[in-house]
């Protein structure tokens, strides 16, 4: 089973900004409620494909969108 | 009825604003950033779209540096109280609204001083005078983009360049210009842009914001308000990141839904086209008023040097009397008096009685303007003969 990457953000404003940047860059991402084994106050996070995780993180760093943790979870 | 009070608040609002507000209240309603359910996500997506549209309109590269406030006064206070420290000095102008002067005077009690550089009687400001007022203690140039009384546009790009050259922050109060005059934060070297949503941006009251440029380190800003943000809930101190540092308590989502529709309409219409229309209104209004005996017009009297805000007086009649007669007899709605900007009236020579202010908006017609000036002519004739 391949893994997917969950990216957590400090606020929903960051989640929404990140989602737009990743989609504008042609990367696959999906907004999901934060999985119960993880923790984030804003309640939502982004899930990206494993093979695109590095590109996604680099893009977010470049555009100065803070993210807290990247966690790998089994694909659902 | 002819509404010529768009400088107080625009009316009517942009097409789609009322519908967007109703749709949000009826179909969404949830609190963004507090929960993970679908309606909270939809509310957060709406707020995010408004952030993106706002940043796009002002050329700001990072929408996360758009902080929503209740209005421009709130935004100016967030900037001034947040960034100034005892011993600091601020350079401003003599045509400021009380939204700038009152907080600066309050900060005076905390050891923060300011110099209000005199403008000419038409409100025009020489950038060299701004530069000459800079002292070793100056940390910020803070001024309005246009006088809310005279309409006069201040040379923001030149002053932004001076601020950058001298290593100062530049705070621009765009209350009178956001939505009807092009604003490009990086090009005009604006570090802090305070705007309101309910004037030329054609959105509802209770919306506005502060756009924070890249040169301003959020760590330097002391938040005026602290409280719940939906983020970092385990900590009992204010989160250090934008926008949450300066956005606490539930946002005015209902208003922002309306502002989003207004921004989308303005973006589609194009600021340059809106400015052209407003200049045509200003030209007609100035030409017609100029031809009325007994009427004295203040300000630059040039559509290229001002917004569509025109102040004037009728000889032999107080502004308040004129305002009442214009409303009761002619159905013309405008604002008279001091317009919360006593210094601007001192500058123009219209203090303490104030002026009659006509402020057409994007939806005003030329017939509205000619009808309104005919009414002014009628009042002027009567005042002259009595």
Coordinates of C-alpha atoms in Angstrom, one line a residue:
Chain A
X1 CA 0.0 0.0 0.0
X2 CA 1.5 3.3 -1.0
X3 CA 1.7 6.2 1.4
X4 CA 0.3 9.6 1.1
X5 CA 1.6 12.7 2.7
X6 CA -0.4 14.9 5.1
X7 CA 0.7 18.5 5.5
X8 CA -0.5 20.3 8.6
X9 CA -0.8 24.1 8.8
X10 CA -1.0 26.6 11.6
X11 CA -4.3 28.1 10.4
X12 CA -7.1 27.5 7.9
X13 CA -5.9 30.6 6.1
X14 CA -2.6 28.8 5.4
X15 CA -4.4 25.6 4.3
X16 CA -6.5 27.5 1.8
X17 CA -3.5 29.5 0.5
X18 CA -1.4 26.3 0.2
X19 CA -4.3 24.5 -1.6
X20 CA -4.5 27.3 -4.2
X21 CA -0.7 27.4 -4.8
X22 CA -0.4 23.6 -5.2
X23 CA -3.4 23.4 -7.5
X24 CA -2.1 26.4 -9.6
X25 CA 1.2 24.5 -9.9
X26 CA -0.6 21.4 -11.2
X27 CA 0.0 19.3 -8.1
X28 CA -2.6 16.9 -6.8
X29 CA -3.8 17.8 -3.4
X30 CA -7.0 17.3 -1.3
X31 CA -8.3 19.0 1.7
X32 CA -9.3 16.6 4.5
X33 CA -10.1 16.8 8.2
X34 CA -7.0 16.2 10.2
X35 CA -6.6 12.4 10.7
X36 CA -7.3 11.5 14.3
X37 CA -3.8 10.2 15.0
X38 CA -2.4 13.7 14.2
X39 CA -3.2 17.1 15.7
X40 CA -3.9 20.5 14.3
X41 CA -6.1 23.1 15.8
X42 CA -7.6 24.4 12.6
X43 CA -9.1 21.0 11.9
X44 CA -8.2 20.7 8.3
X45 CA -5.1 19.7 6.4
X46 CA -3.9 18.9 2.9
X47 CA -3.0 15.5 1.6
X48 CA -0.6 15.2 -1.4
X49 CA 0.8 12.3 -3.4
X50 CA 3.9 10.7 -2.0
X51 CA 5.8 11.3 -5.2
X52 CA 4.9 15.0 -5.3
X53 CA 5.4 15.7 -1.6
X54 CA 8.9 17.0 -2.0
X55 CA 7.9 19.4 -4.8
X56 CA 4.9 20.5 -2.8
X57 CA 7.0 21.3 0.3
X58 CA 9.6 23.1 -1.7
X59 CA 6.9 25.3 -3.3
X60 CA 5.3 26.1 0.0
X61 CA 8.7 27.0 1.5
X62 CA 9.5 29.2 -1.5
X63 CA 6.1 31.0 -1.2
X64 CA 6.6 31.3 2.5
X65 CA 3.6 29.4 3.6
X66 CA 4.4 27.9 7.0
X67 CA 3.5 24.3 7.6
X68 CA 4.0 22.4 10.8
X69 CA 4.6 18.7 10.1
X70 CA 4.5 16.4 7.2
X71 CA 3.2 12.9 8.2
X72 CA 3.0 9.9 6.0
X73 CA -0.2 7.9 6.3
X74 CA -1.4 4.8 4.4
X75 CA -3.5 5.6 1.4
X76 CA -7.2 5.3 2.1
Chain B
X1 CA -33.6 60.7 -4.8
X2 CA -30.0 61.3 -5.9
X3 CA -27.2 59.8 -3.7
X4 CA -24.1 61.9 -3.7
X5 CA -22.5 60.7 -0.5
X6 CA -20.3 57.9 -1.7
X7 CA -17.3 59.3 0.2
X8 CA -19.2 58.5 3.4
X9 CA -20.2 55.0 2.1
X10 CA -20.9 53.9 -1.4
X11 CA -24.5 53.2 -2.4
X12 CA -25.7 51.2 -4.2
X13 CA -23.2 48.4 -3.7
X14 CA -21.7 46.4 -6.5
X15 CA -24.1 43.9 -8.2
X16 CA -24.0 40.6 -6.4
X17 CA -23.0 41.9 -3.0
X18 CA -26.5 41.5 -1.3
X19 CA -26.9 38.1 -2.9
X20 CA -23.5 36.9 -1.7
X21 CA -24.4 38.0 1.9
X22 CA -27.7 36.3 1.7
X23 CA -26.2 33.1 0.2
X24 CA -23.6 33.0 3.0
X25 CA -26.1 33.4 5.8
X26 CA -28.6 31.0 4.2
X27 CA -26.3 28.3 2.9
X28 CA -23.0 28.4 4.8
X29 CA -23.0 30.5 8.0
X30 CA -20.3 28.5 9.7
X31 CA -17.1 29.8 11.5
X32 CA -13.9 29.5 9.4
X33 CA -10.8 28.1 10.9
X34 CA -12.5 26.7 14.0
X35 CA -13.8 23.4 12.8
X36 CA -13.1 20.7 10.1
X37 CA -16.6 20.2 8.9
X38 CA -17.8 21.0 5.4
X39 CA -19.5 24.3 6.2
X40 CA -16.5 25.6 8.2
X41 CA -14.3 24.6 5.2
X42 CA -16.6 26.4 2.8
X43 CA -16.5 29.5 5.0
X44 CA -12.7 29.3 5.2
X45 CA -12.5 29.0 1.4
X46 CA -14.7 32.1 1.0
X47 CA -12.5 34.1 3.3
X48 CA -9.4 32.8 1.5
X49 CA -10.8 33.9 -1.8
X50 CA -11.4 37.4 -0.5
X51 CA -7.8 37.5 0.8
X52 CA -6.6 36.5 -2.7
X53 CA -8.7 39.1 -4.4
X54 CA -7.6 41.8 -2.0
X55 CA -3.9 41.0 -2.4
X56 CA -4.4 40.9 -6.2
X57 CA -6.1 44.3 -6.3
X58 CA -3.2 46.0 -4.5
X59 CA -0.4 44.0 -6.1
X60 CA 0.5 42.4 -2.7
X61 CA 2.4 39.1 -3.3
X62 CA 1.3 37.3 -0.2
X63 CA -2.4 37.0 0.7
X64 CA -1.5 35.8 4.1
X65 CA -0.4 39.3 4.9
X66 CA -3.9 40.6 4.3
X67 CA -5.4 41.1 7.8
X68 CA -9.1 41.8 7.9
X69 CA -10.4 44.5 10.2
X70 CA -13.8 46.2 10.7
X71 CA -12.9 49.3 8.7
X72 CA -9.9 51.5 7.8
X73 CA -9.9 53.3 11.2
X74 CA -9.4 49.9 12.8
X75 CA -6.6 49.1 10.4
X76 CA -4.8 52.4 10.9
X77 CA -5.0 51.8 14.7
X78 CA -3.6 48.3 14.3
X79 CA -0.6 49.7 12.4
X80 CA 0.1 52.8 14.5
X81 CA -0.4 51.2 17.9
X82 CA 1.3 48.0 16.8
X83 CA 4.5 49.4 15.4
X84 CA 5.2 52.7 17.2
X85 CA 7.2 52.8 20.4
X86 CA 8.0 55.7 22.9
X87 CA 10.5 58.1 21.3
X88 CA 9.3 57.4 17.8
X89 CA 8.3 60.3 15.4
X90 CA 5.8 60.1 12.5
X91 CA 5.5 62.4 9.6
X92 CA 1.9 63.0 8.3
X93 CA 0.0 65.7 6.4
X94 CA -2.4 68.5 7.3
X95 CA -5.4 67.0 5.4
X96 CA -5.7 63.8 7.5
X97 CA -8.9 62.3 8.7
X98 CA -9.4 61.9 12.5
X99 CA -8.8 58.2 11.9
X100 CA -5.1 59.1 11.6
X101 CA -4.8 62.2 13.8
X102 CA -6.7 60.9 16.8
X103 CA -4.6 57.7 17.3
X104 CA -1.5 59.8 16.7
X105 CA -2.6 62.2 19.4
X106 CA -3.4 59.4 21.8
X107 CA 0.0 57.9 21.1
X108 CA 1.4 61.3 22.1
X109 CA 0.7 60.3 25.7
X110 CA 3.0 57.4 25.2
X111 CA 5.9 59.6 24.1
X112 CA 5.3 59.3 20.3
X113 CA 5.4 62.5 18.4
X114 CA 4.2 63.6 14.9
X115 CA 4.6 66.4 12.5
X116 CA 1.6 67.3 10.3
X117 CA 3.3 68.8 7.2
X118 CA 1.1 71.7 5.8
X119 CA -0.6 71.1 2.5
X120 CA -1.5 74.0 0.2
X121 CA -5.1 75.3 0.5
X122 CA -6.1 73.0 -2.4
X123 CA -4.8 70.1 -0.4
X124 CA -1.7 69.5 -2.6
X125 CA 1.4 68.4 -0.9
X126 CA 5.0 68.8 -1.9
X127 CA 7.0 65.6 -1.3
X128 CA 10.1 67.8 -0.5
X129 CA 8.2 69.2 2.5
X130 CA 7.6 65.6 3.8
X131 CA 11.3 64.8 3.4
X132 CA 12.2 68.1 5.2
X133 CA 10.1 67.0 8.2
X134 CA 12.0 63.8 8.8
X135 CA 14.0 63.8 12.0
X136 CA 16.5 61.3 13.4
X137 CA 13.6 59.9 15.5
X138 CA 11.2 59.4 12.5
X139 CA 10.3 55.8 11.9
X140 CA 7.2 56.2 9.7
X141 CA 5.5 58.3 7.1
X142 CA 1.7 57.9 7.5
X143 CA -0.7 59.7 5.4
X144 CA -3.9 59.6 3.4
X145 CA -3.9 58.7 -0.3
X146 CA -6.5 61.4 -0.9
X147 CA -8.2 64.0 1.2
X148 CA -11.8 63.0 2.2
X149 CA -12.8 66.6 2.1
X150 CA -11.1 68.1 -1.0
X151 CA -10.5 64.9 -3.0
X152 CA -6.9 65.9 -3.5
X153 CA -4.6 63.0 -4.3
X154 CA -1.4 63.1 -2.4
X155 CA 1.8 62.1 -4.3
X156 CA 2.0 58.6 -2.7
X157 CA 4.6 57.1 -5.1
X158 CA 7.0 60.0 -4.6
X159 CA 6.5 59.8 -0.8
X160 CA 6.9 56.0 -0.9
X161 CA 10.2 56.5 -2.6
X162 CA 11.3 59.0 0.1
X163 CA 10.3 56.6 2.8
X164 CA 12.2 53.8 1.2
X165 CA 15.3 55.9 0.6
X166 CA 15.3 57.1 4.3
X167 CA 14.6 53.6 5.7
X168 CA 11.2 54.5 7.0
X169 CA 7.9 52.6 7.0
X170 CA 5.2 54.0 4.7
X171 CA 1.6 53.6 5.9
X172 CA -1.0 54.7 3.3
X173 CA -4.6 55.3 4.3
X174 CA -6.5 54.3 1.2
X175 CA -10.0 55.0 2.6
X176 CA -10.9 57.3 -0.3
X177 CA -9.0 55.6 -3.1
X178 CA -9.1 51.8 -2.8
X179 CA -11.5 50.7 -5.5
X180 CA -11.3 53.9 -7.7
X181 CA -7.6 54.7 -8.0
X182 CA -5.0 52.1 -9.0
X183 CA -2.8 51.0 -6.1
X184 CA 0.3 48.9 -6.4
X185 CA 2.0 48.3 -3.1
X186 CA 5.4 47.2 -4.4
X187 CA 5.6 49.8 -7.1
X188 CA 4.5 52.6 -4.8
X189 CA 6.7 51.3 -2.0
X190 CA 3.8 51.0 0.4
X191 CA 4.7 49.0 3.5
X192 CA 1.3 49.2 5.1
X193 CA -2.0 49.7 3.3
X194 CA -5.1 50.4 5.3
X195 CA -8.4 50.1 3.4
X196 CA -12.1 50.0 4.0
X197 CA -14.5 47.7 2.1
X198 CA -17.6 49.9 2.2
X199 CA -16.5 53.0 0.2
X200 CA -15.2 52.7 -3.4
X201 CA -14.6 49.0 -3.0
X202 CA -18.5 48.8 -3.0
X203 CA -18.7 46.2 -0.3
X204 CA -20.7 46.2 3.0
X205 CA -19.8 48.2 6.1
X206 CA -17.9 46.3 8.8
X207 CA -15.2 45.2 6.3
X208 CA -11.7 46.5 5.7
X209 CA -8.1 45.5 6.3
X210 CA -4.5 46.1 6.6
X211 CA -2.2 44.7 4.0
X212 CA 1.3 44.3 5.4
X213 CA 4.2 44.5 3.1
X214 CA 7.3 42.3 3.0
X215 CA 9.5 44.8 4.8
X216 CA 7.4 44.7 7.9
X217 CA 8.5 41.9 10.3
X218 CA 5.4 40.6 12.1
X219 CA 7.5 40.0 15.2
X220 CA 7.7 43.8 15.5
X221 CA 3.9 44.3 15.6
X222 CA 2.3 44.4 19.0
X223 CA -1.3 43.3 18.5
X224 CA -3.9 45.7 19.7
X225 CA -6.3 42.9 20.4
X226 CA -5.5 39.4 21.6
X227 CA -7.8 36.3 21.7
X228 CA -9.0 33.2 20.1
X229 CA -7.8 32.5 16.6
X230 CA -8.6 28.8 16.1
X231 CA -4.9 28.2 15.9
X232 CA -2.3 27.2 18.6
X233 CA -5.2 26.7 21.0
X234 CA -2.9 25.0 23.6
X235 CA -0.9 28.2 24.1
X236 CA -2.2 31.2 26.0
X237 CA -0.3 33.8 24.1
X238 CA -1.1 35.3 20.7
X239 CA 0.2 33.3 17.7
X240 CA 3.2 35.0 16.1
X241 CA 2.2 34.4 12.5
X242 CA 0.0 36.4 10.1
X243 CA -2.9 36.8 9.7
X244 CA -3.8 35.3 13.1
X245 CA -1.4 37.6 15.0
X246 CA -3.8 40.5 14.2
X247 CA -7.0 38.7 13.5
X248 CA -8.7 37.3 16.6
X249 CA -12.3 36.7 17.4
X250 CA -14.6 35.5 14.8
X251 CA -14.3 37.4 11.5
X252 CA -17.1 39.3 9.9
X253 CA -17.7 36.5 7.5
X254 CA -21.1 37.8 6.4
X255 CA -19.5 41.1 5.4
X256 CA -16.5 39.4 3.8
X257 CA -18.8 37.4 1.7
X258 CA -20.2 40.6 0.4
X259 CA -16.8 42.2 0.0
X260 CA -15.7 39.2 -2.0
X261 CA -18.5 39.8 -4.5
X262 CA -17.6 43.5 -4.7
X263 CA -13.9 42.8 -5.3
X264 CA -14.8 40.3 -8.0
X265 CA -17.0 42.9 -9.7
X266 CA -14.3 45.6 -9.4
X267 CA -11.6 43.2 -10.7
X268 CA -13.8 42.3 -13.7
X269 CA -14.8 46.0 -14.4
X270 CA -11.1 47.1 -14.1
X271 CA -9.8 49.9 -11.8
X272 CA -8.7 52.0 -14.8
X273 CA -12.2 51.9 -16.3
X274 CA -13.7 52.8 -12.9
X275 CA -11.2 55.7 -12.5
X276 CA -12.1 57.0 -16.0
X277 CA -15.8 57.0 -15.2
X278 CA -15.2 58.8 -11.9
X279 CA -13.0 61.4 -13.6
X280 CA -15.8 62.1 -16.0
X281 CA -18.2 62.6 -13.1
X282 CA -15.7 64.9 -11.4
X283 CA -15.1 66.9 -14.6
X284 CA -18.8 67.5 -15.1
X285 CA -19.4 68.3 -11.5
X286 CA -16.6 70.8 -11.4
X287 CA -17.6 72.5 -14.7
X288 CA -21.2 72.8 -13.6
X289 CA -20.5 74.1 -10.1
X290 CA -17.9 76.6 -11.5
X291 CA -20.7 78.1 -13.6
X292 CA -23.0 78.7 -10.6
X293 CA -22.9 82.3 -9.2
X294 CA -22.3 82.4 -5.5
X295 CA -20.7 78.9 -5.3
X296 CA -17.1 78.6 -4.3
X297 CA -15.3 75.2 -4.9
X298 CA -12.4 74.0 -2.8
X299 CA -9.6 71.6 -3.8
X300 CA -7.6 71.2 -6.9
X301 CA -10.6 71.5 -9.3
X302 CA -8.9 69.1 -11.7
X303 CA -10.2 65.6 -12.2
X304 CA -6.7 64.3 -12.7
X305 CA -5.5 65.6 -9.4
X306 CA -8.4 64.4 -7.2
X307 CA -11.0 61.8 -6.5
X308 CA -14.7 62.3 -7.3
X309 CA -15.1 64.2 -4.0
X310 CA -15.9 67.9 -4.4
X311 CA -16.3 70.3 -1.6
X312 CA -18.0 73.7 -2.0
X313 CA -20.0 76.4 -0.3
X314 CA -22.9 78.6 -1.2
X315 CA -22.5 82.2 -0.4
X316 CA -25.0 83.3 2.2
X317 CA -26.0 79.8 3.3
X318 CA -24.5 77.6 5.9
X319 CA -23.5 74.1 4.8
X320 CA -25.9 72.5 7.3
X321 CA -28.8 74.6 6.0
X322 CA -27.8 73.7 2.4
X323 CA -27.6 70.0 3.3
X324 CA -31.0 70.0 4.8
X325 CA -32.7 71.9 1.9
X326 CA -30.9 69.7 -0.7
X327 CA -32.4 66.6 1.0
X328 CA -35.9 67.9 1.9
X329 CA -36.7 69.9 -1.2
X330 CA -34.6 68.2 -3.9
X331 CA -34.0 64.6 -2.7
X332 CA -30.2 65.2 -3.0
X333 CA -28.3 63.3 -0.4
X334 CA -24.8 64.6 0.5
X335 CA -22.6 65.3 3.5
X336 CA -22.0 68.7 5.0
X337 CA -19.9 70.0 7.8
X338 CA -16.4 69.0 8.8
X339 CA -16.3 65.4 7.6
X340 CA -14.2 64.2 10.6
X341 CA -11.2 66.1 9.2
X342 CA -10.9 69.4 11.0
X343 CA -7.3 69.9 9.9
X344 CA -8.3 69.6 6.2
X345 CA -10.8 72.4 6.6
X346 CA -8.3 74.5 8.4
X347 CA -5.9 73.9 5.4
X348 CA -8.6 74.8 2.9
X349 CA -9.9 77.8 4.9
X350 CA -13.3 76.3 5.5
X351 CA -13.0 75.8 9.3
X352 CA -15.1 75.8 11.4
X353 CA -18.3 76.0 9.2
X354 CA -17.1 73.2 6.9
X355 CA -18.3 72.6 3.4
X356 CA -21.0 70.9 1.3
X357 CA -19.5 67.7 -0.1
X358 CA -20.8 66.0 -3.2
X359 CA -19.3 62.6 -3.9
X360 CA -20.6 60.8 -6.9
X361 CA -19.9 57.1 -7.3
X362 CA -19.4 54.7 -10.1
X363 CA -23.2 54.2 -10.5
X364 CA -24.0 58.0 -10.5
X365 CA -25.3 59.2 -13.9
X366 CA -24.5 62.5 -15.6
X367 CA -28.2 63.4 -15.2
X368 CA -27.8 63.0 -11.5
X369 CA -25.0 65.4 -11.4
X370 CA -26.7 68.1 -13.6
X371 CA -29.9 67.8 -11.6
X372 CA -28.0 68.2 -8.3
X373 CA -26.1 71.2 -9.6
X374 CA -29.3 72.8 -10.8
X375 CA -30.6 72.4 -7.2
X376 CA -27.4 74.1 -5.9
X377 CA -28.0 76.9 -8.4
X378 CA -31.6 77.3 -7.2
X379 CA -30.4 77.5 -3.5
X380 CA -27.7 80.0 -4.4
X381 CA -30.1 82.3 -6.2
X382 CA -32.4 82.2 -3.2
X383 CA -29.5 82.9 -0.7
X384 CA -28.4 85.8 -2.9
X385 CA -31.8 87.4 -3.1
X386 CA -32.8 87.0 0.6

